[in-house]
Short mmCIF file of C-alpha atoms in Angstrom, two decimals:
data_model
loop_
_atom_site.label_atom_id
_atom_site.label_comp_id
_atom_site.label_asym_id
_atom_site.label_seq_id
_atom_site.Cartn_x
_atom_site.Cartn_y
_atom_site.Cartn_z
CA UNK A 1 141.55 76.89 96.29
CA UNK A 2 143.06 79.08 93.14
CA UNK A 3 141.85 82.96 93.55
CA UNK A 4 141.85 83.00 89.29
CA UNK A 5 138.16 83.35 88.04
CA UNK A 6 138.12 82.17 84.62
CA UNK A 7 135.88 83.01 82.42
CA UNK A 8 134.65 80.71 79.68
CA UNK A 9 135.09 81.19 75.75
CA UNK A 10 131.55 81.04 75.56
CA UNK A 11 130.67 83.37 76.79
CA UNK A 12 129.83 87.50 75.48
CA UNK A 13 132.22 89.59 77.68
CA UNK A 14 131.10 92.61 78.55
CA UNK A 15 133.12 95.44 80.83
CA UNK A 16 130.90 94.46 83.90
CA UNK A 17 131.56 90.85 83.45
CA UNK A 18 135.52 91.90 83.53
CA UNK A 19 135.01 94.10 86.32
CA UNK A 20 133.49 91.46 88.79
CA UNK A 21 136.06 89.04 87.39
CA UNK A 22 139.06 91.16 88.83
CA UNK A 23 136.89 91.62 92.39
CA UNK A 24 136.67 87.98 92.52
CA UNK A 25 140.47 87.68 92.22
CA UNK A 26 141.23 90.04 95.05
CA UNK A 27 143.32 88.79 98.09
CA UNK A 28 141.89 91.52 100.31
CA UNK A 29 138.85 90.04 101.53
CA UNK A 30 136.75 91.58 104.30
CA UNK A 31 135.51 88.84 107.03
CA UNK A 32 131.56 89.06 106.87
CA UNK A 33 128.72 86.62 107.85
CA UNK A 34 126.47 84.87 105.52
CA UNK A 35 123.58 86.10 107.02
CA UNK A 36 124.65 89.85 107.24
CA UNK A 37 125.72 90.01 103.43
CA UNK A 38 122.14 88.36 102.59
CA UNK A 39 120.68 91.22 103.84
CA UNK A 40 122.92 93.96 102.62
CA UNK A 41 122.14 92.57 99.21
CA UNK A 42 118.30 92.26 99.50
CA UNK A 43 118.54 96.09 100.71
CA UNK A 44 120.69 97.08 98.14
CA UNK A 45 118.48 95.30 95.56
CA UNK A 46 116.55 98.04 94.68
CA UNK A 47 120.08 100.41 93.80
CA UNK A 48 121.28 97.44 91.93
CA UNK A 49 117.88 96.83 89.97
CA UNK A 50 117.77 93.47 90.79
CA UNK A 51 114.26 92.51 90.42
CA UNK A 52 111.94 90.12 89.41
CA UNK A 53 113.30 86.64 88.67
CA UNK A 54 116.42 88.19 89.32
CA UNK A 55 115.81 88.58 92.96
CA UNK A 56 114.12 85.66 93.11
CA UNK A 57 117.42 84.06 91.20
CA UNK A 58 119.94 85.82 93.78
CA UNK A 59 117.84 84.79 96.77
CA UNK A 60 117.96 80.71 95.76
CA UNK A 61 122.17 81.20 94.86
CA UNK A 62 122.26 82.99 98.87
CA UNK A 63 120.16 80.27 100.37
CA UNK A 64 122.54 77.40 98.78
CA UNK A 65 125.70 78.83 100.13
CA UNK A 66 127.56 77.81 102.96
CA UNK A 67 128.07 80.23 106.03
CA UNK A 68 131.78 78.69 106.24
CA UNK A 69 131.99 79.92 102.99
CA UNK A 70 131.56 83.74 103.86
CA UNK A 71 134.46 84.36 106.34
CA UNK A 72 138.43 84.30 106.19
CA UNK A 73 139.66 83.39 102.92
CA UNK A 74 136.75 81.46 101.64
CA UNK A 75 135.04 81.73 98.78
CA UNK A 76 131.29 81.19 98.36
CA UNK A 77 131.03 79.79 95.10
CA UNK A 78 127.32 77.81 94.09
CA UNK A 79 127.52 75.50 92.11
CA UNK A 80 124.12 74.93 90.55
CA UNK A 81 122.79 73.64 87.43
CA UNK A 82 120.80 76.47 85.27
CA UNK A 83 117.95 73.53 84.51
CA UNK A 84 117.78 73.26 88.42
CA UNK A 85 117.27 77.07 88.50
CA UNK A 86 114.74 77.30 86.44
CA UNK A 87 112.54 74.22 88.22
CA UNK A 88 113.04 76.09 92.10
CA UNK A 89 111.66 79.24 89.96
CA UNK A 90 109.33 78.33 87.37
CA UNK A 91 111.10 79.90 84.32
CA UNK A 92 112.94 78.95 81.54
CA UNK A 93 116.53 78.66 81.17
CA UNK A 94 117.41 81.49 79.27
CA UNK A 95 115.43 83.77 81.74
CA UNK A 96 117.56 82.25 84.52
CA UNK A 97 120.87 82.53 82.60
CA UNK A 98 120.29 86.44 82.18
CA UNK A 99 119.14 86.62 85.35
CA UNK A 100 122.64 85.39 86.26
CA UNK A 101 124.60 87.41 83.63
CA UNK A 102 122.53 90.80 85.72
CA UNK A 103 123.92 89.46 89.12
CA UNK A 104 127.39 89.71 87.65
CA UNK A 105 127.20 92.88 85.74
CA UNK A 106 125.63 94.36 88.66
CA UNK A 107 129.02 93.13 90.33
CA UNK A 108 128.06 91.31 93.26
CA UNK A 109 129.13 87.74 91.33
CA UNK A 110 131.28 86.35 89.22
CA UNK A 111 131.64 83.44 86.56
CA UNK A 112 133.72 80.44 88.01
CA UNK A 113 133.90 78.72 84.90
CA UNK A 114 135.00 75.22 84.70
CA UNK A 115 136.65 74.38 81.49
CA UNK A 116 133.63 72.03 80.18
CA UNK A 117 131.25 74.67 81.44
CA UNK A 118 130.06 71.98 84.58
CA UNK A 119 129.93 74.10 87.79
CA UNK A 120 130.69 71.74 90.86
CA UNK A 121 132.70 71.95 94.03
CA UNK A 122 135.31 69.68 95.71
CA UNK A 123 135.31 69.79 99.72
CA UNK A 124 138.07 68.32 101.87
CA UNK A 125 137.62 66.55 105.05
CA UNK A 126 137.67 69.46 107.17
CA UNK A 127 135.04 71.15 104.35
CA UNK A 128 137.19 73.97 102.87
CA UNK A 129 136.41 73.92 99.31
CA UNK A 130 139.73 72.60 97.51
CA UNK A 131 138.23 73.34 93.71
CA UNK A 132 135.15 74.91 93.00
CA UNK A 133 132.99 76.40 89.74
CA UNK A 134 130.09 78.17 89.59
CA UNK A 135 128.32 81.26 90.63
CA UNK A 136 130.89 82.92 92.76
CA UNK A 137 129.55 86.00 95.52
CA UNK A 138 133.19 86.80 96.28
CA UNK A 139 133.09 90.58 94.39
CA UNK A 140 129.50 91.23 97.08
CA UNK A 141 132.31 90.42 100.29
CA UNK A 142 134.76 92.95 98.29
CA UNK A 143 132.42 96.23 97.90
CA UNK A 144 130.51 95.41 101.14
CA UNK A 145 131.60 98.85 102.24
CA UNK A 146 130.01 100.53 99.39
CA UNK A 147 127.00 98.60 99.08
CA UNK A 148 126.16 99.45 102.40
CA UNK A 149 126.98 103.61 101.75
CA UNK A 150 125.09 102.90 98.74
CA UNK A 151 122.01 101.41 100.86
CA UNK A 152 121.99 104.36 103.81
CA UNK A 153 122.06 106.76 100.78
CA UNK A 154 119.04 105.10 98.73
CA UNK A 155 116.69 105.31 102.46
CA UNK A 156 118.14 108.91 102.82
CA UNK A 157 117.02 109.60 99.19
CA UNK A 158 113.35 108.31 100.14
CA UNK A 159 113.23 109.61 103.06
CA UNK A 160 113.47 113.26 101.03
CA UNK A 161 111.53 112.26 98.62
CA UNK A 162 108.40 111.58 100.76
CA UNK A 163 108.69 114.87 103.20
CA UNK A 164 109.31 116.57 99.70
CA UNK A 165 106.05 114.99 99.24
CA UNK A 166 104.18 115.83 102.23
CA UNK A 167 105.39 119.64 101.97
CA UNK A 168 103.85 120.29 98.49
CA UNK A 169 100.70 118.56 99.22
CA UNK A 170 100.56 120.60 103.07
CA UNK A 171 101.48 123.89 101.73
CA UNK A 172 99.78 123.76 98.56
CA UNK A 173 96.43 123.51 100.69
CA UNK A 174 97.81 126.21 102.95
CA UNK A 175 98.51 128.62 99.68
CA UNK A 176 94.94 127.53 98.30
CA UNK A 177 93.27 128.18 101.83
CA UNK A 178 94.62 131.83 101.88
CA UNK A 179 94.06 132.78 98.00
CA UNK A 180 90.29 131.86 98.70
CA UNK A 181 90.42 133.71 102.09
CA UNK A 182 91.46 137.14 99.86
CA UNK A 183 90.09 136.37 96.41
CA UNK A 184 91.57 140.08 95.25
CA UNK A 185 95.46 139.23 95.64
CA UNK A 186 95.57 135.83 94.95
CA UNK A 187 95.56 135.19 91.06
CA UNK A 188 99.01 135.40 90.52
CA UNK A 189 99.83 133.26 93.56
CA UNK A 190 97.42 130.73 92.04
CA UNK A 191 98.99 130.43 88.54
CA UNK A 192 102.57 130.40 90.02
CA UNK A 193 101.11 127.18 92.46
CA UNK A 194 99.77 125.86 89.17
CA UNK A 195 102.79 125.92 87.17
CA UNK A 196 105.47 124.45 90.34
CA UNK A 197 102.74 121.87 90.32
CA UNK A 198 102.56 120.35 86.96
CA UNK A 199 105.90 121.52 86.21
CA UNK A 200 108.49 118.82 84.87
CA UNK A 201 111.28 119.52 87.41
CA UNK A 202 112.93 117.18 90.53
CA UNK A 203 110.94 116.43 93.31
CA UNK A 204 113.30 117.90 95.74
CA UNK A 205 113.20 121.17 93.44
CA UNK A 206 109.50 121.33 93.18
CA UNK A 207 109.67 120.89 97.00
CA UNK A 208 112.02 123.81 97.49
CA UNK A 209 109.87 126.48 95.44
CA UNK A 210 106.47 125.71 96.88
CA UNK A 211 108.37 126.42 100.37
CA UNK A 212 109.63 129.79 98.95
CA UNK A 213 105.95 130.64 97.64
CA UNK A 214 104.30 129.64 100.76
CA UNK A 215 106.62 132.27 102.97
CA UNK A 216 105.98 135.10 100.32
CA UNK A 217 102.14 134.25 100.06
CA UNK A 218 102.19 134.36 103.74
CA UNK A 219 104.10 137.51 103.92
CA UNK A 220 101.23 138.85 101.14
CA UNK A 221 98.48 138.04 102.44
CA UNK A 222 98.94 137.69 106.02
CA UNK A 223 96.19 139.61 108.72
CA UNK A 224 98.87 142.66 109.77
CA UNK A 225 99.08 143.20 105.78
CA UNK A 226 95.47 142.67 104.73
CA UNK A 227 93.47 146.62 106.11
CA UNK A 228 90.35 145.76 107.51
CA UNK A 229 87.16 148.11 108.19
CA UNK A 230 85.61 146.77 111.76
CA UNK A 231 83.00 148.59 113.23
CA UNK A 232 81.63 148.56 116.81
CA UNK A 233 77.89 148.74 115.10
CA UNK A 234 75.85 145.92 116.09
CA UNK A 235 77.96 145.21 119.08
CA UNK A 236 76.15 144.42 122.57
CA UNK A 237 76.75 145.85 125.54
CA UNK A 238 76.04 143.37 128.22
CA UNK A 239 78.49 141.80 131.25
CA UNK A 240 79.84 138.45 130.63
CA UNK A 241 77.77 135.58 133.08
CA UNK A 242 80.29 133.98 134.41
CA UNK A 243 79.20 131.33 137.10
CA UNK A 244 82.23 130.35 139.84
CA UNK A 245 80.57 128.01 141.89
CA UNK A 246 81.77 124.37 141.21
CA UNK A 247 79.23 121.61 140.06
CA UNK A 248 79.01 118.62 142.26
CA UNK A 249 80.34 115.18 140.31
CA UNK A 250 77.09 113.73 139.94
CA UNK A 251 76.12 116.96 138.06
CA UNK A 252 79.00 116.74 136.02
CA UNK A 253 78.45 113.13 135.30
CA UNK A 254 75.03 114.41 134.07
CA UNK A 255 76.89 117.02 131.61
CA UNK A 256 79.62 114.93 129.95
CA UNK A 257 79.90 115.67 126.35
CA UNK A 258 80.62 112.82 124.20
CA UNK A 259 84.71 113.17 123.49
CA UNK A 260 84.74 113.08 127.25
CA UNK A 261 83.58 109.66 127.37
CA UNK A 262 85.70 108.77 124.12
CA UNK A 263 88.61 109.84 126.37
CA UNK A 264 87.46 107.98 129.31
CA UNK A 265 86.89 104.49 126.66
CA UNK A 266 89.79 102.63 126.51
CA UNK A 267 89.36 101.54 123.00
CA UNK A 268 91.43 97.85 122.82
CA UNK A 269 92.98 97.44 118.65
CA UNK A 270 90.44 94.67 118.02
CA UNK A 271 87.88 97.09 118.48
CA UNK A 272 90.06 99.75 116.64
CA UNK A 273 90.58 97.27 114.03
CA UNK A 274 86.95 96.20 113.21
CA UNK A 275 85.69 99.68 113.36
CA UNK A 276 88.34 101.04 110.63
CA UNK A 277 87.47 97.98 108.23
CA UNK A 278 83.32 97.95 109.00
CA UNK A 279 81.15 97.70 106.21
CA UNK A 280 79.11 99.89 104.92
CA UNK A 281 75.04 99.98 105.97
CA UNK A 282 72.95 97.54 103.87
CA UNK A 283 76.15 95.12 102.58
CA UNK A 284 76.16 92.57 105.30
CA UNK A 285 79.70 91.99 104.21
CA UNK A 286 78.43 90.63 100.99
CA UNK A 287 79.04 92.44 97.67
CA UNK A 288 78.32 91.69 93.69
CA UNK A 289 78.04 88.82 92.70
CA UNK A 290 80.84 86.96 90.13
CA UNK A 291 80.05 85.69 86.54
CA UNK A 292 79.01 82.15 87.91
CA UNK A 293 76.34 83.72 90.01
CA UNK A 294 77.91 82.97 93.61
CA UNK A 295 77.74 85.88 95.86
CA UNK A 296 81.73 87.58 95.87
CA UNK A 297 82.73 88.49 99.35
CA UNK A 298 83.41 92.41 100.04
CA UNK A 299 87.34 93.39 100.40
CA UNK A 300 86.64 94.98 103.46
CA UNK A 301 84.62 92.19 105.25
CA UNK A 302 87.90 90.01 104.24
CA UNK A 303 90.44 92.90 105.53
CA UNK A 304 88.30 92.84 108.54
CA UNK A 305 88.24 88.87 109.44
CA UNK A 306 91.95 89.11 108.64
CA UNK A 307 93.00 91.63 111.07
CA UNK A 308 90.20 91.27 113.30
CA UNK A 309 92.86 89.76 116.31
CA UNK A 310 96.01 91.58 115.04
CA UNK A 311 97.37 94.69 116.22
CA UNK A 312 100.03 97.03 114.85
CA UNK A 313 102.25 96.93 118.09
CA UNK A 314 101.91 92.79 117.12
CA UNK A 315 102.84 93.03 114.10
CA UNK A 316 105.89 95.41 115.21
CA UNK A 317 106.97 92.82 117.94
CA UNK A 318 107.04 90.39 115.15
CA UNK A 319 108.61 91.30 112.44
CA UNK A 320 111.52 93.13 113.72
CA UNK A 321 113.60 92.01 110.75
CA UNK A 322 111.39 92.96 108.34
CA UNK A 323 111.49 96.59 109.55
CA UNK A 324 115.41 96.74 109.90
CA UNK A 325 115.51 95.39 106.60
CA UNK A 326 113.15 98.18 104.49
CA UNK A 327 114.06 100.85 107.13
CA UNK A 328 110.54 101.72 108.41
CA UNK A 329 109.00 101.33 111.70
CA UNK A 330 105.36 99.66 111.97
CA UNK A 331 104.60 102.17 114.19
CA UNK A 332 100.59 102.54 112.72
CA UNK A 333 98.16 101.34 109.69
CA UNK A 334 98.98 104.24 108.04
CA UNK A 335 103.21 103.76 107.51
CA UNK A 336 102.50 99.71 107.00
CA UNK A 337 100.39 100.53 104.17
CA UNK A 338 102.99 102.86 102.94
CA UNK A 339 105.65 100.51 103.29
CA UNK A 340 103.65 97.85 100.95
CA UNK A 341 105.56 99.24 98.15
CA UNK A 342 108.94 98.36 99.79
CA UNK A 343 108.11 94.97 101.49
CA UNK A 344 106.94 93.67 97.98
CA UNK A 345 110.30 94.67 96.31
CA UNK A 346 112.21 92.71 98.94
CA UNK A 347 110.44 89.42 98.23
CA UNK A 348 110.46 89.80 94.62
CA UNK A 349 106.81 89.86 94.12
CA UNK A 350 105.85 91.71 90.88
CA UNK A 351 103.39 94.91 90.98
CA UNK A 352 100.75 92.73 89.23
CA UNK A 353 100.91 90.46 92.00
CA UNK A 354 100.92 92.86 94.88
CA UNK A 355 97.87 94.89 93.13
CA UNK A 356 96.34 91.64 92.71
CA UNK A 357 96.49 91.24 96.56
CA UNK A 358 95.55 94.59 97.58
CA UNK A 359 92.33 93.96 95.67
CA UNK A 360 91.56 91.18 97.03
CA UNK A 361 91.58 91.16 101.21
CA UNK A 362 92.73 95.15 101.31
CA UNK A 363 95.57 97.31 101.37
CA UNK A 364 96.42 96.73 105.49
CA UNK A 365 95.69 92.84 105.50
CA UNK A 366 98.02 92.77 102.41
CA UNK A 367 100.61 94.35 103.64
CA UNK A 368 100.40 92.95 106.93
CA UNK A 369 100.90 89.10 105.47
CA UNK A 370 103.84 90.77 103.40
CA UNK A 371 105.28 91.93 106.60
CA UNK A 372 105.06 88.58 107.53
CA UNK A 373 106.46 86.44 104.98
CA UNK A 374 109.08 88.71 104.75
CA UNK A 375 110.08 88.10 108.63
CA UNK A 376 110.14 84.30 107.61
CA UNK A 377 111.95 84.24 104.62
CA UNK A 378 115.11 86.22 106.35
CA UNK A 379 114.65 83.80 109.62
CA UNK A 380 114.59 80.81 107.44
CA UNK A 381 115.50 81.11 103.68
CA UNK A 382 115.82 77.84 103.05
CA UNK A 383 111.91 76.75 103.97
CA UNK A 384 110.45 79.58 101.43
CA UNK A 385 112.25 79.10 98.56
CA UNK A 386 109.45 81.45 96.52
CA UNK A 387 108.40 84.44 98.71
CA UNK A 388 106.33 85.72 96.06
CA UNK A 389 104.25 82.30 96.42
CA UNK A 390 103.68 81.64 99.54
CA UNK A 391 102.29 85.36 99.65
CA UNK A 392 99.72 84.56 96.91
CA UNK A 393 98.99 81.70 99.10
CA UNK A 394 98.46 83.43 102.32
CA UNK A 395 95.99 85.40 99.89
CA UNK A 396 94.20 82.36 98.75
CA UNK A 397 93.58 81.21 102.03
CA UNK A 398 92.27 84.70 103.45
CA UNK A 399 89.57 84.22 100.42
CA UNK A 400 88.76 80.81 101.72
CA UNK A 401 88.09 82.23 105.73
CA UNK A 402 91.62 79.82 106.61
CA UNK A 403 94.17 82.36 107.08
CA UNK A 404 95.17 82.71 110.81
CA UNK A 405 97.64 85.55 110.76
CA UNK A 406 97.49 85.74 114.23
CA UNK A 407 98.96 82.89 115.11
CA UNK A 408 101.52 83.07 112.76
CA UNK A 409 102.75 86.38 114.18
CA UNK A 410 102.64 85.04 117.92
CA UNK A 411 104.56 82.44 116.51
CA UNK A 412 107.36 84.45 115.63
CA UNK A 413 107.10 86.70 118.40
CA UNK A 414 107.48 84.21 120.95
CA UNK A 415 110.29 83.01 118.84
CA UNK A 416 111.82 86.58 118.88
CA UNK A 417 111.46 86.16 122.59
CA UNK A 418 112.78 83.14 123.07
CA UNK A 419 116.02 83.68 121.61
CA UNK A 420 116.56 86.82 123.11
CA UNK A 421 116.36 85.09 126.34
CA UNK A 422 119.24 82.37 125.75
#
């Protein structure tokens, strides 16, 4: 097959159309899988800004390549119709064909361009694709290097970002705790917090100075430099009662205090579950009622049916991809509900659709059925063509009482487990 990639009269060139054009010519290949690349790219989606139908566009093009296609000196051209396109997504043609032209600007494709604009490929016997036109992924093989610099340095950059974060919001309640502890000194340490605050600079910046306020508000109003006038008036002069003789255990069986038998309760996470998504007194899991005059069931009575029988260390066990892929560990409710934002942009689900979801069964159910379709689609890309759908549809059936998550995720940890054990 002829390195060239021609580009057709047709169409506008623009500098990142050339650009891919010459990566898709180069000789020097790296060897990759197709499976490793489709990854890389969904991770390096969000540096890209490949979004939207884009994604969505990008993830059909992945699916419809050959793995043959990805190693030595092959080339993994698509060759797909743009009215074929826009059926798998649901969009019109011109949406599709700029969703195309961003893939190659973004330079991780590159027009093959037949000379009557058809894209189709030619296979020998042994399958190595003799002529081919299309959509062609050869420029992603070429700067796999960088995207994958470029993806360590985007989780690095979030990673700051959030204990940037965490550090104004903890020390800002540490500078506010001491300016209301001394009332006298604190005005100017107060307006200085106020303007870091609501100033317009970076994140990391704004980090950085409430740090250096914190250590001289500290150093201000700490206890060795605060004078204080203690007097012994008042004071009692009595010997401590201090009784040494042990209590027998049925006496101190009598005595427990209560966090005593919360650490002697083994609390399983079905109970741990139900408890953090109970209802509030008087609902009865029922709240307003809609416009038609049924009664509309309560988001948390939903969240709690949904994860009622799931645990987080299930939902870590399966979804291991789904992790490695955003970077995060599913280590409690807490960080999968932070990672919501994430899983959402690696399915190509809008924000509309993702708020709509989170209103509707909860912010931890949502995010666990993410989590979930997200583990399938990069098992099996080819049976969930629309991520973003079947999530909506995993919603609808939560509404309807049908949605067994559970079994789902047993099902793919026993898969998990299964393969590991070949």
């Amino acid at each position: 097959m002829t390195e060239a990639s021609a580009v057709a009269s047709f169409r506008r060139i623009t500098p990142g159309i050339v650009a891919s054009a010459r990566l898709a010519m180069a000789n020097d290949v790296p060897d990759t899988t197709k499976s490793e690349m489709a990854l890389l790219l969904k991770k390096a989606a969000p540096v890209l800004g490949i979004d939207g139908t884009t994604y969505h566009v990008m993830d059909i093009l992945l699916g419809l390549s050959r793995a043959d296609d990805w190693k030595g000196a092959g080339r993994p051209v698509v060759a797909i119709s743009n009215a074929k396109l826009a059926e798998y997504t649901m969009r019109s043609e011109r949406t599709v064909i700029r969703s195309i032209r961003r893939l190659v600007e973004a330079g991780i494709a590159a027009y093959r361009d037949s000379s009557t604009g058809r894209r189709f490929v030619y296979r020998n016997e042994a399958g190595e694709v003799v002529s081919g036109f299309g959509i062609d992924f050869t420029p992603a093989r070429v700067r796999v290097d960088e995207l994958r610099q470029a993806v360590a340095e985007f989780h690095q950059r979030l990673a700051a970002e959030l204990t940037a974060k965490r550090d104004i919001a903890r020390l800002s309640r540490a500078i506010e705790d001491l300016c209301a502890a001394y009332p006298n000194a604190a005005a100017e340490f107060r307006s200085e917090l106020a303007s870091i605050c609501q100033g317009n600079g970076h994140l990391l910046d704004r980090a950085a100075e409430v740090r250096e306020l914190h250590g001289r508000v500290t150093m201000a109003l700490s206890p060795e430099h605060v004078s204080f006038n203690m007097t012994c008036e008042g004071d009692m002069n009595v010997s401590p009662n201090i009784n040494t003789t042990p209590e027998s255990l049925s006496e101190s069986r009598n005595k427990r205090t209560r966090s005593t038998e919360r650490e002697d309760c083994q609390l399983d996470d079905r109970f741990a579950v139900d408890s953090a998504f109970e209802n509030k007194p008087g609902e009865g899991g029922v709240g307003q009622q809609d416009q038609t005059g049924f009664p509309q069931r309560d988001v948390n009575a939903i969240q709690g049916e949904v994860l009622g029988s799931v645990s987080v260390g299930l939902l870590k066990a399966a979804c291991p991809e789904a992790q490695s892929m955003i970077a995060m560990q599913f280590d409690s409710w807490a960080s999968l509900g932070r990672a919501g934002e994430t899983l959402r942009r690696m399915i190509g689900l809008s924000e509309a659709g993702w708020a709509d979801g989170r209103n509707k069964v909860g912010l931890y159910a949502a995010a666990a059925i993410l989590a979930t379709v997200l583990e399938k689609s990069i098992r099996d890309p080819e049976q969930i063509s629309r991520p973003g759908g079947y999530f909506r549809a995993m919603i609808d059936r939560a509404l309807d009482g049908k949605l067994n998550l559970e079994r789902s995720l047993f099902g793919l940890a026993d898969h998990r487990y299964g393969q590991s054990e070949k």
